[in-house]
Coordinates of C-alpha atoms in Angstrom, one line a residue:
X1 CA 0.8 -17.9 -6.5
X2 CA -0.9 -16.5 -3.4
X3 CA -1.7 -19.7 -1.5
X4 CA -4.2 -17.8 0.7
X5 CA -6.9 -19.6 2.4
X6 CA -10.5 -18.6 2.3
X7 CA -11.2 -16.6 5.5
X8 CA -14.6 -15.3 6.7
X9 CA -15.0 -11.9 4.9
X10 CA -12.0 -12.6 2.8
X11 CA -12.0 -13.2 -1.0
X12 CA -13.5 -16.5 -2.1
X13 CA -11.5 -18.7 -4.6
X14 CA -13.6 -19.6 -7.6
X15 CA -13.2 -23.2 -8.7
X16 CA -15.4 -23.6 -11.9
X17 CA -16.3 -21.7 -15.0
X18 CA -14.7 -18.8 -16.8
X19 CA -13.4 -17.4 -13.5
X20 CA -11.8 -20.6 -12.1
X21 CA -8.6 -19.6 -10.3
X22 CA -9.8 -16.1 -9.7
X23 CA -11.0 -14.6 -6.4
X24 CA -14.0 -12.4 -5.5
X25 CA -15.5 -10.9 -2.4
X26 CA -19.1 -11.8 -1.6
X27 CA -19.4 -9.4 1.4
X28 CA -20.1 -6.2 -0.5
X29 CA -23.7 -5.8 -1.7
X30 CA -22.9 -2.9 -4.1
X31 CA -20.1 -4.8 -5.8
X32 CA -22.3 -8.0 -6.0
X33 CA -24.9 -5.9 -7.8
X34 CA -22.4 -4.0 -10.0
X35 CA -20.0 -6.9 -10.8
X36 CA -19.2 -9.5 -10.4
X37 CA -15.6 -8.3 -10.3
X38 CA -12.6 -10.8 -9.9
X39 CA -8.9 -10.8 -9.2
X40 CA -6.0 -13.2 -9.2
X41 CA -2.3 -13.4 -8.4
X42 CA -0.3 -13.7 -11.6
X43 CA 2.9 -15.9 -12.0
X44 CA 5.0 -12.8 -11.5
X45 CA 3.1 -12.2 -8.2
X46 CA 1.3 -9.1 -9.5
X47 CA -2.4 -8.7 -9.1
X48 CA -4.8 -8.7 -12.2
X49 CA -8.5 -7.7 -11.9
X50 CA -11.1 -8.5 -14.5
X51 CA -14.8 -8.7 -15.3
X52 CA -16.9 -9.3 -18.4
X53 CA -18.8 -6.2 -19.7
X54 CA -22.6 -6.8 -19.9
X55 CA -25.5 -4.8 -21.2
X56 CA -26.2 -3.5 -17.7
X57 CA -22.7 -1.9 -17.6
X58 CA -23.4 0.3 -20.6
X59 CA -24.6 3.9 -20.9
X60 CA -27.3 5.2 -23.2
X61 CA -24.7 5.6 -26.0
X62 CA -23.8 1.9 -25.9
X63 CA -20.4 2.4 -24.2
X64 CA -19.4 1.4 -20.7
X65 CA -20.8 3.8 -18.1
X66 CA -18.2 5.9 -16.3
X67 CA -19.8 5.0 -13.0
X68 CA -19.1 1.3 -13.8
X69 CA -15.5 2.1 -14.5
X70 CA -15.2 4.0 -11.2
X71 CA -16.8 1.2 -9.3
X72 CA -14.4 -1.3 -10.8
X73 CA -11.5 1.0 -10.0
X74 CA -12.6 1.1 -6.4
X75 CA -12.8 -2.7 -6.3
X76 CA -9.3 -2.8 -7.9
X77 CA -7.9 -0.5 -5.1
X78 CA -8.7 -3.2 -2.6
X79 CA -7.6 -6.1 -4.8
X80 CA -4.3 -4.5 -5.6
X81 CA -3.7 -3.8 -1.9
X82 CA -5.0 -7.2 -0.8
X83 CA -1.7 -8.4 0.7
X84 CA -1.3 -5.2 2.7
X85 CA -4.8 -5.3 4.0
X86 CA -5.3 -9.1 4.6
X87 CA -8.1 -9.2 7.1
X88 CA -8.1 -5.5 8.1
X89 CA -11.2 -3.4 7.5
X90 CA -10.6 -0.4 5.3
X91 CA -12.4 2.4 3.4
X92 CA -11.7 4.4 0.3
X93 CA -10.5 7.9 1.3
X94 CA -9.7 9.2 -2.2
X95 CA -10.3 7.9 -5.8
X96 CA -9.2 9.9 -8.9
X97 CA -9.7 8.7 -12.4
X98 CA -9.1 9.8 -16.0
X99 CA -11.3 8.2 -18.7
X100 CA -9.2 7.4 -21.8
X101 CA -11.2 4.9 -23.9
X102 CA -14.5 3.0 -24.2
X103 CA -15.6 -0.6 -23.6
X104 CA -18.5 -2.4 -25.2
X105 CA -20.8 -5.3 -24.2
X106 CA -18.9 -8.6 -24.2
X107 CA -15.4 -7.0 -23.7
X108 CA -13.1 -8.5 -21.1
X109 CA -12.2 -5.5 -18.9
X110 CA -9.0 -5.9 -17.0
X111 CA -6.9 -3.9 -14.5
X112 CA -3.3 -4.0 -13.4
X113 CA -1.6 -1.7 -10.9
X114 CA 0.5 -1.4 -7.9
X115 CA 0.7 -0.3 -4.3
X116 CA 2.8 2.9 -4.4
X117 CA 3.2 3.0 -0.6
X118 CA 1.7 1.1 2.3
X119 CA 1.9 2.9 5.7
X120 CA 0.5 1.8 9.0
X121 CA -3.0 3.1 8.3
X122 CA -2.9 4.4 4.7
X123 CA -2.3 2.6 1.4
X124 CA -1.6 4.5 -1.8
X125 CA -2.5 2.7 -5.1
X126 CA -2.5 3.4 -8.8
X127 CA -3.7 1.4 -11.8
X128 CA -4.8 1.2 -15.4
X129 CA -8.1 -0.3 -16.6
X130 CA -8.0 -1.7 -20.2
X131 CA -9.6 -4.0 -22.7
X132 CA -8.5 -5.5 -26.0
X133 CA -8.6 -2.1 -27.7
X134 CA -6.2 -0.4 -25.1
X135 CA -6.4 1.7 -22.0
X136 CA -9.8 2.8 -20.8
X137 CA -9.0 4.6 -17.5
X138 CA -6.1 5.4 -15.3
X139 CA -6.7 5.9 -11.6
X140 CA -5.1 6.5 -8.2
X141 CA -6.6 6.2 -4.8
X142 CA -6.0 6.0 -1.1
X143 CA -7.3 3.4 1.3
X144 CA -7.5 3.9 5.1
X145 CA -7.5 1.0 7.5
X146 CA -10.3 1.3 10.1
X147 CA -11.6 -0.6 13.1
X148 CA -14.8 -2.5 12.4
X149 CA -18.0 -0.9 13.7
X150 CA -20.1 -2.4 16.4
X151 CA -23.3 -3.9 15.0
X152 CA -26.4 -2.4 16.8
X153 CA -29.3 -4.8 17.1

């Protein structure tokens, strides 16, 4: 397992409930509103991301909204690249996705993937989002490490 300590701004380890043993970030207001999204390090050292689909994640047709899948894919970019990023600040430069299948309220939505290449400032990632019925979305993206901005009072 990862053995990582909770660091300010880093992912928080959850200790109770359905998500005990998973991690999440509390520092992103949009993800807090959209998720909560979680990730963990598996026994084989791979990263798995997941969340439980709720009514608020659905579109007018009763299927998961594509924007929700893209938001989860963006979260997954950073979770899958967590080891390469550690405490670096980073932004999404590119995110491409292909929608393959639906999800419904109550589904466990998961993601696995890999870092294709990690350079000094750019990290290339790909993954697949799926539920119990099969693949929902394949995606790829690029993350760029950046310096933190100065806060203006």
